[in-house]
Short mmCIF file of C-alpha atoms and ligand atoms in Angstrom, two decimals:
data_model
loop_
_atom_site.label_atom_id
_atom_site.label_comp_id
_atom_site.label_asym_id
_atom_site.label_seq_id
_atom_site.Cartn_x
_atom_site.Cartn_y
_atom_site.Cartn_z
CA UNK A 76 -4.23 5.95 10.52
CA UNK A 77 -1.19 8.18 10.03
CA UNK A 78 -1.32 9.64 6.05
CA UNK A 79 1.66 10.48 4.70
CA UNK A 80 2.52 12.91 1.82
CA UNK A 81 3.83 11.29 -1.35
CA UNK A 82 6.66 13.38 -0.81
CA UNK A 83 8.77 15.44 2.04
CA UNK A 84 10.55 18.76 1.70
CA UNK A 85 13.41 18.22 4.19
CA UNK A 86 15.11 21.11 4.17
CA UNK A 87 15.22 22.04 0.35
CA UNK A 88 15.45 18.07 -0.31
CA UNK A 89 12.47 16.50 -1.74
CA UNK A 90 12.39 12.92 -0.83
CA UNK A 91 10.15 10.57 -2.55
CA UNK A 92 8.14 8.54 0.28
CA UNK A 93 6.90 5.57 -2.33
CA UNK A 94 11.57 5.24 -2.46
CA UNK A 95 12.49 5.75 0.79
CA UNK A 96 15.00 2.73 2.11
CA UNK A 97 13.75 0.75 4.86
CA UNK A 98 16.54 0.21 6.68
CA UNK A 99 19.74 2.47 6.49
CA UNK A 100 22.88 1.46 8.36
CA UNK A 101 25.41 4.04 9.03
CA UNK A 102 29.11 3.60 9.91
CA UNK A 103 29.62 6.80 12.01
CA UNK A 104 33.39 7.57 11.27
CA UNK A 105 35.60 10.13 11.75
CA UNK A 106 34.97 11.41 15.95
CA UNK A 107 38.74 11.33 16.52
CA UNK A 108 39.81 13.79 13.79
CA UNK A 109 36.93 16.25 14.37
CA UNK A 110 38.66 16.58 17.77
CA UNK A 111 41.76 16.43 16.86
CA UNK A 112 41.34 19.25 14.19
CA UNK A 113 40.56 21.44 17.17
CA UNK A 114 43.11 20.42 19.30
CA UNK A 115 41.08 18.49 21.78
CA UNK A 116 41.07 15.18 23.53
CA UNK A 117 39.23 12.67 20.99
CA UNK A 118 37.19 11.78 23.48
CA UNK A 119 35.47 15.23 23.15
CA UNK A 120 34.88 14.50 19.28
CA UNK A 121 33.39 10.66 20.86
CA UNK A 122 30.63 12.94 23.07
CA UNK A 123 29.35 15.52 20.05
CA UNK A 124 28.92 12.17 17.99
CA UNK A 125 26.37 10.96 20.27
CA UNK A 126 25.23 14.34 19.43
CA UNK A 127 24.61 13.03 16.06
CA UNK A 128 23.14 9.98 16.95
CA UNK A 129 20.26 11.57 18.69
CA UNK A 130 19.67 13.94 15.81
CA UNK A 131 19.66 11.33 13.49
CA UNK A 132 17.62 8.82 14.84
CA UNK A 133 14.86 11.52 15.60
CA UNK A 134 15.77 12.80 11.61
CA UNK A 135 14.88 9.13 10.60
CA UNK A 136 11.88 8.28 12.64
CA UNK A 137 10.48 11.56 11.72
CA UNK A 138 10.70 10.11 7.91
CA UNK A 139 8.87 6.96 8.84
CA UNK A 140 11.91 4.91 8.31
CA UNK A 141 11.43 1.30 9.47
CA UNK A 142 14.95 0.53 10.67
CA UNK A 143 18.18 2.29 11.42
CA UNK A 144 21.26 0.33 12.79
CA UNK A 145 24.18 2.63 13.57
CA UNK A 146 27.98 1.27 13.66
CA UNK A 147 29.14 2.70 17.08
CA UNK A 148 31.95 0.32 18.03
CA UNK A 149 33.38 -2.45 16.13
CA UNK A 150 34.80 -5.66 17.73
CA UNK A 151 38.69 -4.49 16.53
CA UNK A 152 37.98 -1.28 18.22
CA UNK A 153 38.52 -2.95 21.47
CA UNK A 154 42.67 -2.24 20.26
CA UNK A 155 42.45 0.85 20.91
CA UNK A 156 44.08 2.67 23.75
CA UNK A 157 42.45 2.06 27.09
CA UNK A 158 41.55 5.30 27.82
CA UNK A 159 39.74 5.78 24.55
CA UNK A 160 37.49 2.27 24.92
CA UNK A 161 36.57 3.02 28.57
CA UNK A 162 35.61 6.99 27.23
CA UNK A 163 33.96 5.23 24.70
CA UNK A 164 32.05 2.91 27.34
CA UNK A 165 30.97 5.51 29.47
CA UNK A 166 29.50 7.88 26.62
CA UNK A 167 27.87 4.37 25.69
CA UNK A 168 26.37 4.41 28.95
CA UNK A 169 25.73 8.13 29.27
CA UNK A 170 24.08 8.11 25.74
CA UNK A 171 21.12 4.81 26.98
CA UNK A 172 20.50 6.67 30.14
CA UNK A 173 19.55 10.30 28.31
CA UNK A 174 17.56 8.49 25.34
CA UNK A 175 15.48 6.27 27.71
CA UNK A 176 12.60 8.82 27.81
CA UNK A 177 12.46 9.84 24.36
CA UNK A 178 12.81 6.26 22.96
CA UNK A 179 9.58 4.75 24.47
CA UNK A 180 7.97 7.95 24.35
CA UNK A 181 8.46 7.99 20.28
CA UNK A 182 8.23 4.34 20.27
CA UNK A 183 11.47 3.20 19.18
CA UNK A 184 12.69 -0.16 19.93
CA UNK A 185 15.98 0.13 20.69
CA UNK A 186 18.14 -3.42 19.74
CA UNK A 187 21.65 -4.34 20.11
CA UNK A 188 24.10 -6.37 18.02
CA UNK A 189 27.44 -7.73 18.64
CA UNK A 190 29.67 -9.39 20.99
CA UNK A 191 27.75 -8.08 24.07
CA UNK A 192 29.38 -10.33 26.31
CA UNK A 193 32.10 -8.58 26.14
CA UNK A 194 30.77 -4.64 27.13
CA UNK A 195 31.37 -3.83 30.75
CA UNK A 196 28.61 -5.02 33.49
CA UNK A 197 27.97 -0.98 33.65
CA UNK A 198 26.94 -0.81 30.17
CA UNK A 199 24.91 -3.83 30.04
CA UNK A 200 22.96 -2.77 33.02
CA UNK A 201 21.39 0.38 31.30
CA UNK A 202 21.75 -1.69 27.66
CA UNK A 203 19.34 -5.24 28.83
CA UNK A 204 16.17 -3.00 30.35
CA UNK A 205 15.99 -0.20 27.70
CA UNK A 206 15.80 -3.05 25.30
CA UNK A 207 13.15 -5.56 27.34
CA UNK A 208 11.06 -2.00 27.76
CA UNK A 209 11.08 -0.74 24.31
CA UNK A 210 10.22 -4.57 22.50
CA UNK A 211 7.19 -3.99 21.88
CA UNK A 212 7.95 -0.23 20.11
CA UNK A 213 7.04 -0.83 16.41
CA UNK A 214 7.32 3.12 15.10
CA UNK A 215 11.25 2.10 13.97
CA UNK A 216 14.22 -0.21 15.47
CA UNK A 217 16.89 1.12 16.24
CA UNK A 218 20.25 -1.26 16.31
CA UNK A 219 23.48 -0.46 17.76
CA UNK A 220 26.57 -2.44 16.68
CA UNK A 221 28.73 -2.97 19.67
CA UNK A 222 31.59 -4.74 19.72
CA UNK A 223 30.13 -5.87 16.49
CA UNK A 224 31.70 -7.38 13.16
CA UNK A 225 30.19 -8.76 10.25
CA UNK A 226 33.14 -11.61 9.76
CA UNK A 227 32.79 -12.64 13.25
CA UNK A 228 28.38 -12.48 12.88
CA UNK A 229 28.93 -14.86 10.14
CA UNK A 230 31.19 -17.36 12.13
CA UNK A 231 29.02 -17.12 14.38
CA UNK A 232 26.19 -17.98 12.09
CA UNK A 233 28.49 -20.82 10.75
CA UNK A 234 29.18 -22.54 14.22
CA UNK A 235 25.34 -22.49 14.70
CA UNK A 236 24.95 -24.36 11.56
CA UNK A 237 27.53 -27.18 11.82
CA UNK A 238 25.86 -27.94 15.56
CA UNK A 239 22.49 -28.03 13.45
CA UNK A 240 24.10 -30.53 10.99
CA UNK A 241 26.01 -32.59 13.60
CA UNK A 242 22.85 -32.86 16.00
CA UNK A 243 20.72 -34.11 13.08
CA UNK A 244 18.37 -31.06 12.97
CA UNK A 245 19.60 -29.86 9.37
CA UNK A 246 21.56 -32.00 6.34
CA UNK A 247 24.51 -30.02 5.29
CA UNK A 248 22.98 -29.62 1.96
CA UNK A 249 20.18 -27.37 3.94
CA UNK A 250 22.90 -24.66 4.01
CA UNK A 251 21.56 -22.15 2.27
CA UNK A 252 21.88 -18.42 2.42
CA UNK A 253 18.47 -18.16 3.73
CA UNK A 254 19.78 -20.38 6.56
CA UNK A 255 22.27 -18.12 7.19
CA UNK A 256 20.97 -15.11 6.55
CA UNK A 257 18.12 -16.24 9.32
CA UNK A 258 20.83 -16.55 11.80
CA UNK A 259 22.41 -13.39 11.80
CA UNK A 260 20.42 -10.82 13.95
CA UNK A 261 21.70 -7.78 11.91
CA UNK A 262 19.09 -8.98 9.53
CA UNK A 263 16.41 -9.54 11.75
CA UNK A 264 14.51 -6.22 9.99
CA UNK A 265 15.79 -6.88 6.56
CA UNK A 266 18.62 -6.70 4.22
CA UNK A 267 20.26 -2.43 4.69
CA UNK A 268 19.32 -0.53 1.58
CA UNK A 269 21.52 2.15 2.33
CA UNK A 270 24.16 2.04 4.02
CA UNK A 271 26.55 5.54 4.55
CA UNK A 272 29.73 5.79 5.78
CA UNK A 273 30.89 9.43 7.08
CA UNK A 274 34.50 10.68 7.66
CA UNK A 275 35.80 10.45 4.29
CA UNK A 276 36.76 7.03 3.91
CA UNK A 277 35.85 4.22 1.60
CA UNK A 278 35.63 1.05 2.97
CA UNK A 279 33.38 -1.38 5.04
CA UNK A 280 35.62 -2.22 8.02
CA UNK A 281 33.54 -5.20 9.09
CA UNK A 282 30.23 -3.82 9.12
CA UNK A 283 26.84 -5.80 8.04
CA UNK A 284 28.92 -7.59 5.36
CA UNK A 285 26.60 -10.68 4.03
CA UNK A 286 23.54 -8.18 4.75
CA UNK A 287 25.46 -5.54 2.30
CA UNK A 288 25.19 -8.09 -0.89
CA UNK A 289 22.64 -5.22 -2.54
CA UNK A 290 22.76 -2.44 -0.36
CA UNK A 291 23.66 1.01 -2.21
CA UNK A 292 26.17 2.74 -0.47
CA UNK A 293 26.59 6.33 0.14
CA UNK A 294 30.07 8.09 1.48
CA UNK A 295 29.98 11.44 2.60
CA UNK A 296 32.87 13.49 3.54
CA UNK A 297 31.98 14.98 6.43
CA UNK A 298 33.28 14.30 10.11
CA UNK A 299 30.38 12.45 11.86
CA UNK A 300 29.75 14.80 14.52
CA UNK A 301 29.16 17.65 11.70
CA UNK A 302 26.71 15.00 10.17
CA UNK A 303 23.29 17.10 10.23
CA UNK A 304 19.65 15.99 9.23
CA UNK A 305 20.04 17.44 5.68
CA UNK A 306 23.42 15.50 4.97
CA UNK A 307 20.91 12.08 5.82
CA UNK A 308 18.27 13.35 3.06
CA UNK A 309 21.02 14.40 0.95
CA UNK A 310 22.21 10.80 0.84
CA UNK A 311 18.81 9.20 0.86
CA UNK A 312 17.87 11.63 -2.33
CA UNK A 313 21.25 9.87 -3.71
CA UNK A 314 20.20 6.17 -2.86
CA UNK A 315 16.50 7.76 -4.80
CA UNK A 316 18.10 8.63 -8.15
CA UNK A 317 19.86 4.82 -8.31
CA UNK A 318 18.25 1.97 -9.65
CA UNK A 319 18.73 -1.26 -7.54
CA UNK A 320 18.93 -4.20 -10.47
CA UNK A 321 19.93 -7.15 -8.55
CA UNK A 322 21.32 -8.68 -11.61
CA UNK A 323 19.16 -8.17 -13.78
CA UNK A 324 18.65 -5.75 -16.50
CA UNK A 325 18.02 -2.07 -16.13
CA UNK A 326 14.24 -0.28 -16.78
CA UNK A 327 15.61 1.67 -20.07
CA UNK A 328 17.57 -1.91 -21.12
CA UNK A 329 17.18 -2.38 -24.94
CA UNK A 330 17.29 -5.21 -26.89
CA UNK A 331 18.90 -4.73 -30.82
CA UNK A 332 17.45 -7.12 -33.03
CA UNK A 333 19.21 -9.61 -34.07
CA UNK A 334 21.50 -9.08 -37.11
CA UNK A 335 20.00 -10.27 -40.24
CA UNK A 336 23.39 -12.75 -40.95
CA UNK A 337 22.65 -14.50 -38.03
CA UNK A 338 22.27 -18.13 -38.40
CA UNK A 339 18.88 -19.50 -37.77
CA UNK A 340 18.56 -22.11 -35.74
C1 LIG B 480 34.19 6.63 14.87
O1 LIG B 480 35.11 7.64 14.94
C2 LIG B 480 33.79 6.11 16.22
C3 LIG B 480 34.37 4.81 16.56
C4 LIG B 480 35.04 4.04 15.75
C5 LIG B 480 34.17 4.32 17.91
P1 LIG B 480 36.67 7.37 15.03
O2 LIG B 480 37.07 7.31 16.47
O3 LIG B 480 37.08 6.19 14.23
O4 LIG B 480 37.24 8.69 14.39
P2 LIG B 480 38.49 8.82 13.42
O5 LIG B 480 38.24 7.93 12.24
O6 LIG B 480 39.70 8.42 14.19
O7 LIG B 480 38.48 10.27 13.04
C1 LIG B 481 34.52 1.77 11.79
O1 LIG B 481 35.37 2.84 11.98
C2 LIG B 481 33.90 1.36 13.09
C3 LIG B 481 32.90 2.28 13.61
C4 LIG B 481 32.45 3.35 13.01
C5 LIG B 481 32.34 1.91 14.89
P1 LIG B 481 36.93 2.63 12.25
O2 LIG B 481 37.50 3.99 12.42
O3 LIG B 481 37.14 1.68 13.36
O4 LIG B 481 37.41 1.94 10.90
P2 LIG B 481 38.83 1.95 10.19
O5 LIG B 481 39.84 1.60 11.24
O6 LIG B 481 39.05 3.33 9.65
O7 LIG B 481 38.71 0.95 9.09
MG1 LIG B 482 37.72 5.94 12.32
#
């Protein structure tokens, strides 16, 4: 039995293990202008984030995080300039072939979520064995969103309903958001608690978006591929310090009593 400390000095962050998320999503923006800032192709700035990846997927195993699912090319990315997607398709492929090893050796089960149909044959040739080998990994999953959104994961989710409704299997009033939550595989290993975007932007762009109803959400300013380890405790020590309410009312919530003129009922 592995016995973890109750908390984790990561680099001059102390991490609380009892609060640790489990399951962080990342959107891992901002490879184009690290390149660009040095004057090279932004296909350069595509390679050192795979960098990134590596160190923080080992970062976040090492924590005993259950789940990590990393944004690394969106289904309106496919607009992009030719060159760019098929750079981005071969680092894609470059990235499963170098990560084979360590993945089942740390036991990582690596998943993938998305319009795959739609990656080259290339890619899903090194993509469809490293995840049939690594199934049965249960130390963390790792998810990759590939020519993923989260508006096109719920239409998705949507068509499977209505053939469940017009087959008989379901009545339309059995559309819950269970029932679609159960459909959408970004899910599969729970709701993200965090989720952190890099590269100095605000916004979602289509990622996880029904899975995101709760999630805390973390922005950092830094370019992805200068995204270290301590920048991922930073932001989980962030996510520690907030308290998730759901709705409801807060732990220090008080309650006045009610004004003597009130009328009693
Ligand atoms: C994120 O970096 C990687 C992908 C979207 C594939 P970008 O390529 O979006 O980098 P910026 O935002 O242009 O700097
Ligand atoms: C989001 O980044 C997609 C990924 C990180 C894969 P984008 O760079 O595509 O998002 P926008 O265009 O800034 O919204
Ligand atoms: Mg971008």
């Amino acid at each position: 039995m592995l016995i973890r400390p109750s908390s984790v000095n990561e680099s001059d962050t102390t991490l609380e293990v009892r609060g640790l998320p489990s399951h962080i999503g990342i959107i891992m923006d901002g490879n184009g202008r690290w390149a660009q800032l040095r004057g090279l192709d932004r296909s350069v700035g595509h390679r050192e984030g795979s960098a990134a990846v590596r160190r923080i997927v080992r970062a976040t195993r090492r924590l005993g995080i259950k789940a990590l699912t990393v944004y690394a090319f969106s289904e309106q990315n496919w607009e992009r300039p030719e060159l760019e997607v098929s750079a981005l398709m071969r680092l894609l492929e470059d990235y499963l072939l170098s990560e084979r090893e360590e993945l089942l050796d740390t036991g990582i089960r690596l998943q993938a979520i998305g319009n795959l149909g739609r990656l080259p044959r290339f890619v899903r040739a090194v993509l469809d064995p490293l995840r049939s080998d690594t199934a049965r990994n249960d130390e963390m999953t790792l998810t990759l969103a590939l020519s993923y959104g989260g508006r096109e994961e719920i239409a998705t989710a949507a068509q499977d309903l209505a053939r469940d409704v017009l087959s008989g299997r379901i009545r339309a009033d059995e559309i819950t958001p269970d029932a679609l939550r159960v459909r959408m595989p970004s899910l599969a290993v729970g709701d993200p608690d965090l989720v952190i975007r890099t590269g100095g932007e605000q916004r979602i762009s289509n990622f996880l978006l029904y899975g995101l109803a709760y999630a805390e959400l973390v922005f950092s300013d830094k370019l992805w591929p200068d995204f270290s380890a301590h920048d991922l405790y930073t932001a989980i020590a962030a996510y520690q310090r907030r308290e998730r309410r759901y709705g409801k009312v807060g732990r220090t919530a008080t309650f006045a009593p009610p004004p003597n003129d009130a009328p009693s009922s």
